[in-house]
Structures are given as C-alpha cells and as structure tokens.
Short mmCIF file of C-alpha atoms and ligand atoms in Angstrom, two decimals:
data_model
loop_
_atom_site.label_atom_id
_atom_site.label_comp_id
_atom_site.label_asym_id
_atom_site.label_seq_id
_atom_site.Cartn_x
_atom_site.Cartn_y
_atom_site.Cartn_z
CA UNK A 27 203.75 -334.78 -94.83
CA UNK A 28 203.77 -330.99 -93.30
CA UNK A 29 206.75 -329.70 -92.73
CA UNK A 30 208.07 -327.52 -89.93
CA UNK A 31 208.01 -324.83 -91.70
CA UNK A 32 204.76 -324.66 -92.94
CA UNK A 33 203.43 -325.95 -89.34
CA UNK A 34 204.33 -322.72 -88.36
CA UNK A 35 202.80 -320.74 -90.72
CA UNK A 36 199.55 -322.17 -90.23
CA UNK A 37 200.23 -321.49 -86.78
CA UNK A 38 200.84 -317.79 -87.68
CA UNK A 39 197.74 -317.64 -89.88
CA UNK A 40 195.38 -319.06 -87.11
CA UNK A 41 196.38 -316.62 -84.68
CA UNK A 42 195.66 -313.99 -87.06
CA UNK A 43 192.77 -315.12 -87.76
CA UNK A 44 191.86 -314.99 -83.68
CA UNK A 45 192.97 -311.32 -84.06
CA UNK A 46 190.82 -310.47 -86.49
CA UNK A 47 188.04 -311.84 -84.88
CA UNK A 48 188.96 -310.15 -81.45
CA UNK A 49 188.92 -307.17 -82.92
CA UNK A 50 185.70 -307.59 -84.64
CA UNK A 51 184.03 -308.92 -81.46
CA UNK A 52 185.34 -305.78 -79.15
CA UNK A 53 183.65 -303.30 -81.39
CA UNK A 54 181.04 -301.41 -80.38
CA UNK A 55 177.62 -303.19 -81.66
CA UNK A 56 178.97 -306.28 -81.43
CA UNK A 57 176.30 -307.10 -78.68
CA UNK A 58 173.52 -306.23 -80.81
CA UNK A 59 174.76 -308.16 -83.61
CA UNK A 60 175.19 -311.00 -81.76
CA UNK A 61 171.74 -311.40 -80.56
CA UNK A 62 170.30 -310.22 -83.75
CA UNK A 63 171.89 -313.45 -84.78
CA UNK A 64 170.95 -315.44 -82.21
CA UNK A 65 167.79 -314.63 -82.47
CA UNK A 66 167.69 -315.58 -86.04
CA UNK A 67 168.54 -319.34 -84.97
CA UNK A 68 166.21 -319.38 -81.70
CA UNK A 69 162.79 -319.77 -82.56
CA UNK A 70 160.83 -318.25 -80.36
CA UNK A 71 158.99 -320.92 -77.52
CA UNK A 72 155.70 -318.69 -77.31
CA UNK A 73 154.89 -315.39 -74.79
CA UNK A 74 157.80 -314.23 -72.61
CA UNK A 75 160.55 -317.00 -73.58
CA UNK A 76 161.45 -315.22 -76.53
CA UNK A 77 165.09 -315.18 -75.04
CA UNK A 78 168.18 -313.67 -75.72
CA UNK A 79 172.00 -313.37 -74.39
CA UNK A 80 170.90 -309.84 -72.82
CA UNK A 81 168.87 -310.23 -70.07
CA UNK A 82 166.45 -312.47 -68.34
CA UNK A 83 162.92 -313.21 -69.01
CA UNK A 84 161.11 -310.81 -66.41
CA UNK A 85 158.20 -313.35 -65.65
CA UNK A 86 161.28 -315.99 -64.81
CA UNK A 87 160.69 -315.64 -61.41
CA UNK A 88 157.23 -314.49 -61.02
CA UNK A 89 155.95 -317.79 -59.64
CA UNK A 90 158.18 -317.44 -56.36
CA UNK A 91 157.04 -313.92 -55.84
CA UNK A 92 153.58 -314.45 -56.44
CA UNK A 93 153.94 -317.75 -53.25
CA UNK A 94 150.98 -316.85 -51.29
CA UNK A 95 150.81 -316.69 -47.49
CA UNK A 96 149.84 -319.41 -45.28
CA UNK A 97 146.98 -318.70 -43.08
CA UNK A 98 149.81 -318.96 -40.21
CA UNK A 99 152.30 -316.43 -41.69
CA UNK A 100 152.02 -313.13 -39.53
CA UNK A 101 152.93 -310.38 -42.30
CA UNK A 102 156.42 -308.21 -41.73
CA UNK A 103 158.16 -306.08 -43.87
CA UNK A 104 159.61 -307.06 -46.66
CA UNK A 105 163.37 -306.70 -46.50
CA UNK A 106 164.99 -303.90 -47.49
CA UNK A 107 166.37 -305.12 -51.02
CA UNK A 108 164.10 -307.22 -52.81
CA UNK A 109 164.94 -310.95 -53.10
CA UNK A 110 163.65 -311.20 -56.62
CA UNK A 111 165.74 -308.17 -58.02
CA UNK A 112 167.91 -309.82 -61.21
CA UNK A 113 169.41 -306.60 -63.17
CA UNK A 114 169.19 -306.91 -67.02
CA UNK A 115 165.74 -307.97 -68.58
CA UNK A 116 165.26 -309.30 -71.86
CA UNK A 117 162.76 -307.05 -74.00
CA UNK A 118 161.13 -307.65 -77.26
CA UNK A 119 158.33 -307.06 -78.89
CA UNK A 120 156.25 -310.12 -80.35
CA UNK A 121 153.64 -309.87 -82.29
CA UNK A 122 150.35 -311.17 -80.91
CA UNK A 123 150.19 -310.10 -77.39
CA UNK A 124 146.89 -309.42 -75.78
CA UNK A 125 145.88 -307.72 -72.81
CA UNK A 126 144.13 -311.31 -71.70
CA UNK A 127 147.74 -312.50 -71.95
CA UNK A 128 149.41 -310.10 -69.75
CA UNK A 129 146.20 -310.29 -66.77
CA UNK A 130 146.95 -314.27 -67.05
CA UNK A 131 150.23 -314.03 -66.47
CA UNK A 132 149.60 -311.31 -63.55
CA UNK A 133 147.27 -313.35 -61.70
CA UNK A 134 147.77 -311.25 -58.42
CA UNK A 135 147.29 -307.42 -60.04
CA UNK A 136 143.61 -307.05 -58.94
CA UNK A 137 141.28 -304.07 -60.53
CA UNK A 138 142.49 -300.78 -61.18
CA UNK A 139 146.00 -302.30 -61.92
CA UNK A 140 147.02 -302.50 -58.27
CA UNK A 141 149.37 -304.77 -56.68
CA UNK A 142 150.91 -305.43 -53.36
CA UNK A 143 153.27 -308.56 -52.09
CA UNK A 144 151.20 -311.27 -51.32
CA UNK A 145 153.63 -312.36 -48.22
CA UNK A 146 154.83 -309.38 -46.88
CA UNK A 147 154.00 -305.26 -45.85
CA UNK A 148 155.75 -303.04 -48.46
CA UNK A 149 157.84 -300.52 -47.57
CA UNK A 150 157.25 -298.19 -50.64
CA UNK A 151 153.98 -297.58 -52.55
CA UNK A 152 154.21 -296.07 -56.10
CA UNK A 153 151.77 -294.97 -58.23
CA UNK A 154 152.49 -295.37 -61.63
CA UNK A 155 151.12 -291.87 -64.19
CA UNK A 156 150.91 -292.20 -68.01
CA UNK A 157 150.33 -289.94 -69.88
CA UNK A 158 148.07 -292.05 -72.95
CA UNK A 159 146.40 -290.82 -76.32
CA UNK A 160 146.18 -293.59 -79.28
CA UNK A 161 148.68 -295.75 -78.25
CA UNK A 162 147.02 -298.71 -77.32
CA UNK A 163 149.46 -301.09 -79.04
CA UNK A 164 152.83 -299.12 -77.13
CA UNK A 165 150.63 -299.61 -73.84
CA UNK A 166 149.58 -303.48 -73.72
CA UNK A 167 153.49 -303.69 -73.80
CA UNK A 168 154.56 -301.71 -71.26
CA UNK A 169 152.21 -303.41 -69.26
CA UNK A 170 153.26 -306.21 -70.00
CA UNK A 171 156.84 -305.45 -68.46
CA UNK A 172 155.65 -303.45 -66.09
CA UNK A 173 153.43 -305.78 -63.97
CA UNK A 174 156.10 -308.38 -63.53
CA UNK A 175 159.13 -305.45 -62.92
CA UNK A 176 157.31 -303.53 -60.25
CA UNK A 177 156.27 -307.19 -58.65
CA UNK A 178 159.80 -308.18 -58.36
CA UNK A 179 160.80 -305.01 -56.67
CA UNK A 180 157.76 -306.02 -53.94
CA UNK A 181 156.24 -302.76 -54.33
CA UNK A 182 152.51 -301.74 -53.08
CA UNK A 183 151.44 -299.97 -56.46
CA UNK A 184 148.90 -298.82 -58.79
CA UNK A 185 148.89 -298.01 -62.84
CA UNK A 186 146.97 -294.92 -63.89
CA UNK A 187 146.56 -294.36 -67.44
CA UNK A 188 145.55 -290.69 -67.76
CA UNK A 189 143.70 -290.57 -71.48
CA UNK A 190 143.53 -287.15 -73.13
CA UNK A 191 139.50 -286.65 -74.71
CA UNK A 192 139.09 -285.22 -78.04
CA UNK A 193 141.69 -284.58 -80.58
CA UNK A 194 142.92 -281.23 -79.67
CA UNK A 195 146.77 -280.74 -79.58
CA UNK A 196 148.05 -283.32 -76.80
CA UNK A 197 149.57 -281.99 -73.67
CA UNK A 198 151.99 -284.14 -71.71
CA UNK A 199 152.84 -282.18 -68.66
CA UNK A 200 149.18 -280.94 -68.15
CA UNK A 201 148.09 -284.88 -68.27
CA UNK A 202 150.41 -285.60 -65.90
CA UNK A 203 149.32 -282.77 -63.13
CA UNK A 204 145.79 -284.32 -63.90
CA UNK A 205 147.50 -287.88 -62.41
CA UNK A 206 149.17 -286.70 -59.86
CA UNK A 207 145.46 -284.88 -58.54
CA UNK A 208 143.33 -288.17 -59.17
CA UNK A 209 146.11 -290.89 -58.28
CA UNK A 210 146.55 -289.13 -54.72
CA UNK A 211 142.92 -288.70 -54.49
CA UNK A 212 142.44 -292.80 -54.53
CA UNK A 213 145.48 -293.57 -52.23
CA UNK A 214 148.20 -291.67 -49.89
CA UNK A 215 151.07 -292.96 -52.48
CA UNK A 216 154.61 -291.74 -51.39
CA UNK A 217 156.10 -291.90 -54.94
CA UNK A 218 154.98 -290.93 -58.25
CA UNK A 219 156.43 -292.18 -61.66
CA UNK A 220 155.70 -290.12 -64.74
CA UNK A 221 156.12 -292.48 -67.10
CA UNK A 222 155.66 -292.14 -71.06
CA UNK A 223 154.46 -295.03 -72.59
CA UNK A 224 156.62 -296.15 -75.23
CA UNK A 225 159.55 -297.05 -72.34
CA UNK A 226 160.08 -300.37 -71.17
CA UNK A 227 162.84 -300.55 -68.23
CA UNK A 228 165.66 -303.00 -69.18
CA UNK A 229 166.75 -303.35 -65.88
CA UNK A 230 164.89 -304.12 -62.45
CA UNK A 231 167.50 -302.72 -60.05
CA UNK A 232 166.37 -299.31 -61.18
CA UNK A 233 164.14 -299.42 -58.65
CA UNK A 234 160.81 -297.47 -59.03
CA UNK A 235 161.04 -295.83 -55.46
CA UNK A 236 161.66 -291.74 -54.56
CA UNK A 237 164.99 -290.34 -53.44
CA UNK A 238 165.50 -287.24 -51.31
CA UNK A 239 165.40 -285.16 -54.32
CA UNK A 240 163.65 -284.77 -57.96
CA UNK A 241 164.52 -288.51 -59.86
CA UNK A 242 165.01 -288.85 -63.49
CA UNK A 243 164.71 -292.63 -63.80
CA UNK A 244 165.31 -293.12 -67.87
CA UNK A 245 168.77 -291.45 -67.94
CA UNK A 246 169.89 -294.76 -70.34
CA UNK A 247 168.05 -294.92 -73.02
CA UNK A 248 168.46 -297.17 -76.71
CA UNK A 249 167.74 -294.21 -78.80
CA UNK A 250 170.33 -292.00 -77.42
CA UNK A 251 172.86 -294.92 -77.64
CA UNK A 252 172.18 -295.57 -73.74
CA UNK A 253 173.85 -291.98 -72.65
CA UNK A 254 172.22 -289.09 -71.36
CA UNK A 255 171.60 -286.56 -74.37
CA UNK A 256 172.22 -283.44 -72.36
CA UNK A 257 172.81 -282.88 -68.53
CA UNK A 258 169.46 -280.82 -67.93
CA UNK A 259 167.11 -283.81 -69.56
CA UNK A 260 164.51 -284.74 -67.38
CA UNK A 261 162.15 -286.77 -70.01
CA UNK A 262 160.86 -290.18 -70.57
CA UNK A 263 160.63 -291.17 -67.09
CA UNK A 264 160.89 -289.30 -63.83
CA UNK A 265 160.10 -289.63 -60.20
CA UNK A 266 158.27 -287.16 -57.60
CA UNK A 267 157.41 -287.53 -54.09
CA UNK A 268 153.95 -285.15 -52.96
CA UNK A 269 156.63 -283.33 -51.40
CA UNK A 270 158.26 -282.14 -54.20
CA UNK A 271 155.62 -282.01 -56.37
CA UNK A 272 154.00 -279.50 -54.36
CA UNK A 273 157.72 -277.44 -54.21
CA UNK A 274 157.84 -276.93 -57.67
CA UNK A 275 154.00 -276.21 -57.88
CA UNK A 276 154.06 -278.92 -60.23
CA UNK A 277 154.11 -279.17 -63.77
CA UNK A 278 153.13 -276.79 -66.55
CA UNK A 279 149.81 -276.75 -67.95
CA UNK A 280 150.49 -274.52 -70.76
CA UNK A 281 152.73 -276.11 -73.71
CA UNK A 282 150.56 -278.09 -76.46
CA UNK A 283 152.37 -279.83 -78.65
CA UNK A 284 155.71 -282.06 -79.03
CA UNK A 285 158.75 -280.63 -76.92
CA UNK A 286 160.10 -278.38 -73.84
CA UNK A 287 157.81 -279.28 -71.22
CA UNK A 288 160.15 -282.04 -69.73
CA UNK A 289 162.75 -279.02 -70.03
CA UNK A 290 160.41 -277.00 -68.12
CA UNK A 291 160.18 -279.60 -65.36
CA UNK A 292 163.56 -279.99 -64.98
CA UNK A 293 163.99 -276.10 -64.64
CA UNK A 294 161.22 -275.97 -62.04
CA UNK A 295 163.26 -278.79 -59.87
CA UNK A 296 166.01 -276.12 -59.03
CA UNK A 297 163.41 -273.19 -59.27
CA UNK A 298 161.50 -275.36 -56.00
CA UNK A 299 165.26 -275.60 -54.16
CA UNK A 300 166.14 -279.12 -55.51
CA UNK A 301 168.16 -281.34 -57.67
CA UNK A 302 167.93 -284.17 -60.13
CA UNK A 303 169.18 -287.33 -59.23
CA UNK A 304 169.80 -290.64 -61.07
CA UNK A 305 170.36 -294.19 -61.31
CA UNK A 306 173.80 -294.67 -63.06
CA UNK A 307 173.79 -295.63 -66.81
CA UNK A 308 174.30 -299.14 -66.29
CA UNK A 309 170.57 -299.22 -64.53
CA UNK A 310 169.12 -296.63 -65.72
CA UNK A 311 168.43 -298.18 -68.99
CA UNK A 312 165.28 -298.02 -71.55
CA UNK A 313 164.01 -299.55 -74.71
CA UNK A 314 161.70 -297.05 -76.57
CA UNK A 315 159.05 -298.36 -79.30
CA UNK A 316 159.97 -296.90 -82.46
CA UNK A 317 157.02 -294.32 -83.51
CA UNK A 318 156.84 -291.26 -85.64
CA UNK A 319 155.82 -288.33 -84.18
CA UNK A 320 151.90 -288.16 -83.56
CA UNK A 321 149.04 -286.69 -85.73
CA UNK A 322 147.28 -284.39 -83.14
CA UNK A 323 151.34 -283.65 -80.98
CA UNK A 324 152.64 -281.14 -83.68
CA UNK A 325 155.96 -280.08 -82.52
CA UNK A 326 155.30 -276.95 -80.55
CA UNK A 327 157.02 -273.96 -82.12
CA UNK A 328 156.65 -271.22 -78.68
CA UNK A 329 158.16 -273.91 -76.27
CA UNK A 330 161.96 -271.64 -76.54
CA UNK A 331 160.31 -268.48 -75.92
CA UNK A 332 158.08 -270.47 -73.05
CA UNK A 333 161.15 -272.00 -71.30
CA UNK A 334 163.03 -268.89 -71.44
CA UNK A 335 160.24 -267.35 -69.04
CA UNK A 336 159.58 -270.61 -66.65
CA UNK A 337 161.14 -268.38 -63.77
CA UNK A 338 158.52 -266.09 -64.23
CA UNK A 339 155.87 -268.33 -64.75
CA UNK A 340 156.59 -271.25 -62.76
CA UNK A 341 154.31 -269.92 -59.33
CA UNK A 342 151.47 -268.61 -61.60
CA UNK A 343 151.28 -271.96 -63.61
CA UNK A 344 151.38 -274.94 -62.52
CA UNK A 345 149.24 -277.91 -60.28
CA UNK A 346 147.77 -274.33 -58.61
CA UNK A 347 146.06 -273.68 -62.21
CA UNK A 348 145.33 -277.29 -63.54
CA UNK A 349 141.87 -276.80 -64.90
CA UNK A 350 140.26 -280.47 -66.23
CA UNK A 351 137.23 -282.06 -66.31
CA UNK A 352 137.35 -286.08 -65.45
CA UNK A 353 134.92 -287.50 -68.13
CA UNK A 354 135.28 -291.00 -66.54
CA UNK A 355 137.74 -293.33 -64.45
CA UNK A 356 137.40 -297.02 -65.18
CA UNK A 357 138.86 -299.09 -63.08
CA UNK A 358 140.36 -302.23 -65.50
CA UNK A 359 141.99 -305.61 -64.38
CA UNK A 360 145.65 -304.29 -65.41
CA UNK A 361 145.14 -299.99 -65.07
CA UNK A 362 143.16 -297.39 -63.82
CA UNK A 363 142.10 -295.26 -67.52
CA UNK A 364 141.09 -291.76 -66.26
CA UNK A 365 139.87 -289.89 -69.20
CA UNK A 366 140.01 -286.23 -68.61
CA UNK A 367 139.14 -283.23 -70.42
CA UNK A 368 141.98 -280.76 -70.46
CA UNK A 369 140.36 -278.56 -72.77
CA UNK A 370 142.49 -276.32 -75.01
CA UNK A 371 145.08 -272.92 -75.11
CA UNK A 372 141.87 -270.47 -74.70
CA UNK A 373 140.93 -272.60 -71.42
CA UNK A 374 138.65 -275.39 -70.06
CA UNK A 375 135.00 -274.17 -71.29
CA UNK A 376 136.11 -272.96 -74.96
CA UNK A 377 136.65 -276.28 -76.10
CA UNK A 378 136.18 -276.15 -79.77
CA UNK A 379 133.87 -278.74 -81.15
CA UNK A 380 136.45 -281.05 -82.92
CA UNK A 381 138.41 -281.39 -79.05
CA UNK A 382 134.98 -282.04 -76.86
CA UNK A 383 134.40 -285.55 -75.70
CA UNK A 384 132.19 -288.01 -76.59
CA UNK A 385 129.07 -288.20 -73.59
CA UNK A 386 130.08 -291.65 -72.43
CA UNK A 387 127.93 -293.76 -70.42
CA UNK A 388 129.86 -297.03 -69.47
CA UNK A 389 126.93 -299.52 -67.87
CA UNK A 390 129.53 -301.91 -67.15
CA UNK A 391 131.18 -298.72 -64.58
CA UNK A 392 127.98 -298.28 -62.12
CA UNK A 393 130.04 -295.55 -60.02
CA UNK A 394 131.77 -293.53 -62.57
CA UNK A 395 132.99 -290.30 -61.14
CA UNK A 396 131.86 -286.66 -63.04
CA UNK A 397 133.59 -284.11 -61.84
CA UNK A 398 135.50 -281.11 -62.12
CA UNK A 399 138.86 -280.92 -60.31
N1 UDH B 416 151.68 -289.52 -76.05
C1 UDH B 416 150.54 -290.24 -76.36
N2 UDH B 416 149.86 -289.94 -77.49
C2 UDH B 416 150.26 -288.97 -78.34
C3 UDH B 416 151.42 -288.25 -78.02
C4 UDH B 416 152.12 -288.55 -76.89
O1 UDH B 416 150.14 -291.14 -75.64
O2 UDH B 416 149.57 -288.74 -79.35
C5 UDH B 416 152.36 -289.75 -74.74
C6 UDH B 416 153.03 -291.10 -74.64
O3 UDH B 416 153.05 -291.51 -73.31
C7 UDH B 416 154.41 -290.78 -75.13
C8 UDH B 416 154.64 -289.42 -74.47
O4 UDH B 416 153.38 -288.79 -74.54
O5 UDH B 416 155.35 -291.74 -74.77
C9 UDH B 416 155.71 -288.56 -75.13
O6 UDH B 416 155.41 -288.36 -76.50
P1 UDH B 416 156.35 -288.85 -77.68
O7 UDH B 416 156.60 -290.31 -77.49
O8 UDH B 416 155.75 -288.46 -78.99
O9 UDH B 416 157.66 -288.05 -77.46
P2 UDH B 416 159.09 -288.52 -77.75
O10 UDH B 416 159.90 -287.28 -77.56
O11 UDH B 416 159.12 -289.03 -79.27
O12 UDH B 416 159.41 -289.68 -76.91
C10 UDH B 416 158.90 -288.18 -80.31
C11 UDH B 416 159.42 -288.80 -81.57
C12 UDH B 416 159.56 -287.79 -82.69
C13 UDH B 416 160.37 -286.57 -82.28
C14 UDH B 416 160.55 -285.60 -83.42
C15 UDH B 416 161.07 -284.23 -82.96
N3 UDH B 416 162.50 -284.11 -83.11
C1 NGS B 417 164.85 -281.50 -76.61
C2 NGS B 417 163.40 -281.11 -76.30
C3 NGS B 417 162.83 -282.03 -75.27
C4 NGS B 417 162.94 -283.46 -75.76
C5 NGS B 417 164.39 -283.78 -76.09
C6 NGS B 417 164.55 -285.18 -76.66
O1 NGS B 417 165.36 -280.70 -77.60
O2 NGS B 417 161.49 -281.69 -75.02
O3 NGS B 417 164.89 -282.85 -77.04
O4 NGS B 417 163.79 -285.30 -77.80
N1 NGS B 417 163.38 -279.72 -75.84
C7 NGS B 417 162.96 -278.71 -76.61
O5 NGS B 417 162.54 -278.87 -77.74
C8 NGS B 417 163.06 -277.35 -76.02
S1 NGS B 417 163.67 -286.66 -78.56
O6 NGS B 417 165.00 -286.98 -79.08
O7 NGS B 417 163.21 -287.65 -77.60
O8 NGS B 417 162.72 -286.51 -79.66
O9 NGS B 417 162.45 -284.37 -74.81
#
C-alpha cells in the first residue's frame, strides 16, 4: 500500500518533472528541435508532403486556385486580399526534385515562366529578376516555391533568370540593372523583385507587390536568426517600382565581386528622396540554401572605399551607364534565362578571353534576340 506521505511526494516529483520540461520546451530552439524530431519519425509521402509542425505545404491549395473559368464567367478583379493567402509555409529541401516535377505541378505557368489567375484580372503584375551563375540546383528550388507562392497571392507575373556569360568575376547589381532593362522591355510590369536565388519565402502574406517607397522584402531571414542584421541592409530580396528605379538611377554597375553593392542600393534609396520599407519580422521571413562562397564571386576588397563615394557616384553610374550585350533570351516552361554579357572592370569590348561567351546557336529558339542594350 502507498501511503499518504509518499502520495505526495510523487506528487511533488511529477510536478517537477512538468517544470523541467516547461522550461526546456520555452527555450529558444525548441521549435527547431521539435521538428527535427518529428521529422525523424515522419517519413516523407513523396514531392511537397514532406510536412512539418511549421508551416503548410505551399501546393496545399493549388488545385482551388488553379479552378478554371467557365465559358460564362465574365472576368473581375480579383479581391483585394487574396483568398488563398495561408501565412507560414513549410520548406525543405528533398533530394530528387526535377524541373519536370515543378512544371507538372504548375500546370497553369505557360512559357517564359509567366502566370496570371485563371478566374480573375489581377490587380498587381510583378516581374520576378534573378540574378543566376552556376546555381542550377539553388534555382529548380526556388522555383519550386516560387510558382505556387506567387499563384496564391493571384498575381499576373513573370520569372526572369538573368545568367552572367563567361567566368569573369560575377556582378550582382549590374545583372540586376540588365533585368530590370529586358523584363520591362517584354511587359509594362509595375513591380520588380530582385531576388537572389538561394531564398525561399517562408511565408505567403509577404506579399510580392510594391509599396510607396523602396521595399526590402527578406528582412527575416534563418541565417541571421530571423532578425535584421543591421538597419541599413537592403540584400537578399528587395522590391522596386519603374518609378523608383529610375529615382535612384538604378543600381551600380561597378562592384565585381562578393559584398557592398546591396549597401550601395540601399544608400542610393535616400540619395533618390526615399525610404526603405518592410514587412514585419513575423512575414518577412527566408530560408537560405547553405553554400560557400562562389569560385568566380571573390569577396571584393574596394567595395568600403566604393560605398564611401556612392554620393558622388550614384548619377554618373548607374541604369544610365549599364553597358551589356544579350547573348540570348530563351523563353522556358518555368523562366525566362536571359544570358547577357556584362563584360568586365575595363568595360564591355575588353572582355578578356577566359570571360567571352560561348557563340550559341539554340535551333530549338527560332527568334533569339542579339543585341546590344
Ligand atoms: N550568385 C550566383 N552565382 C554566383 C554568385 C552569386 O548565381 O556565382 C547570385 C545568386 O542569386 C545569389 C546572389 O548572387 O543568391 C548573392 O550571392 P551569394 O549568395 O554568394 O551572397 P550571400 O551574401 O552569401 O547570400 C555569401 C556566403 C558567403 C559569405 C562570405 C563573406 N562573409
Ligand atoms: C555586409 C556586406 C553586405 C552583405 C552583408 C551580409 O557586411 O554586402 O554583410 O552578408 N557589406 C559590405 O561588405 C560592405 S552575409 O552575411 O549575407 O554574407 O550583404
């Protein structure tokens, strides 16, 4: 028989124990751990129902928002807030994915990687700018998050994957000036995302739309423990409308190499009469794919002394003085690849042998564009 006594004490000792774990549980991590764990015991039930306690599978939905018109409906705009927004999505990373996977589960992103709502007019249309050299593997999944994210926010957009030629030092910023020219060249778009390509949003309510002023969209991010790492950062992920692109004249064409360019950016956004805005934290969040730094994206040892002069430079530099040379635009079922040569520090025409580009004839592109911008 127990007596009283000891009933109590094993009363004591099981609400300790519940302390203990309480305390445990309310530490920071404790999320992470959790679905590490879970994910241990769940074995995975093929593409995109991989799932864990954080978030929801972004093709959940995808069926309803893909419901095609009848001949009858008479096409309105689509309301104001997306029906199919559902915060927090589930990202991972399996191994196996294919590009044929992610255009079979996008059945209505037609060539060039463009998309708009089947059932109703959009109200914003986004082009999409990504900066792309060798990362191939980063890219099929960011498409495959992308697609379904920008779908559920019942955007009109487009993807455009601007490829660096050669194997001269990358440049970031100067890529991206090269989108901005050849996506607005295609279509009137009233938004642009820069977007690098190792960022997958976490969360569809961070809606990929322009605000009255300079948007950085990836203020959240897993690598920087989901907080901002300093107030001027304006990497990763950032909005523009024309507008303000043309206000800042911009971005830089002149830093080769890892580092300060996004810096520069942000400067120019006050330099044009602006400010940055952002989503909070809570929306604003990114996954990154782990990477080293790249062979060919040394990190770039004048970007101090550059950024310390952006208010001189910033008029004489900039989407006024983006010299490239479009070596072809393919239009693909998921993106649009524009491979451009940006030639090198000394200019466009002194391309040193190891950065020119292959001649490349595509005969499955009939109208690929030549041209200098
Ligand atoms: N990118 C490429 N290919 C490259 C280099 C960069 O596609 O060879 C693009 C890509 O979109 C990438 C973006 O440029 O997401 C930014 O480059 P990054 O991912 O190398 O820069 P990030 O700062 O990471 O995100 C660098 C990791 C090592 C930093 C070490 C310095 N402290
Ligand atoms: C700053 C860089 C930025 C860079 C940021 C985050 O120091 O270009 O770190 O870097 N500015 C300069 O170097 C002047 S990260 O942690 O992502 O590697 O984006």
């Amino acid at each position: 028989m127990v007596s009283f006594q000891s009933k109590w004490r094993y009363l004591f000792m099981f609400l300790g124990v519940q302390l203990v774990v309480m305390a445990l549980l309310s530490r920071e991590g404790y999320q992470r751990r959790v679905s590490y764990f879970m994910r241990i015991f769940r074995k995975s039930d093929g593409v995109g129902r991989n799932l864990s306690a954080s978030g929801s599978d972004v093709y959940a939905n995808l069926t309803i928002v893909a419901r095609a018109p009848s001949s009858s409906d008479v096409m309105t705009y689509c309301p104001q807030t997306s029906p199919f927004i559902r915060g927090p999505i589930h990202v991972s990373f399996p191994s196996g994915l294919t590009l044929a996977q992610v255009q079979r589960k996008n059945p209505l992103v037609v060539r060039g990687g463009r998309y708009r709502p089947p059932d109703c007019e959009s109200r914003h249309s986004t082009a999409i700018i990504i900066p792309h050299r060798n990362r191939e593997h980063h890219l099929k999944f960011l498409l495959y998050y992308l697609h379904p994210f920008l779908q559920r926010q019942q955007l009109n957009y487009g993807i455009y994957i601007i490829h660096q030629a050669g194997n001269y030092t990358f440049n970031r910023a100067k890529l991206m000036n090269v989108g901005f020219r050849e996506a607005m060249r295609e279509e009137n778009w009233d938004c642009l995302f820069f977007h690098d390509v190792d960022l997958i949003p976490e969360d569809d309510r961070n809606t990929y739309i322009c605000d009255a002023n300079p948007k950085h969209a990836a203020i959240a991010m897993d690598k920087f423990g989901y907080k901002l790492p300093y107030n001027l950062y304006f990497g990763g992920v950032s909005a523009l409308t024309p507008l303000h692109y043309l206000k800042m004249n911009g971005f830089p064409n002149n830093y080769w190499g890892w580092g300060g360019e996004d810096d520069d950016i942000g400067v120019r956004v006050s330099l044009g009469g602006m400010h940055i805005t952002r989503p909070s934290v809570r929306v604003g969040r990114y996954k990154m794919i782990k990477h080293k730094l790249d062979k060919g994206n040394d990190i770039n040892p004048k970007r101090f002394n550059m950024l310390a002069k952006t208010r001189q430079s910033w008029k004489l530099d900039g989407m006024n003085t983006a010299e490239y040379e479009v070596v072809r635009r393919q239009h693909r079922p998921l993106y649009t690849n524009v491979t451009v040569d940006i030639g090198t520090e000394e200019g466009l025409h002194k391309t040193p042998a190891a950065a020119k580009p292959e001649p490349v004839v595509d005969p499955a592109e009939p109208n690929q564009e030549h041209g200098k911008s």
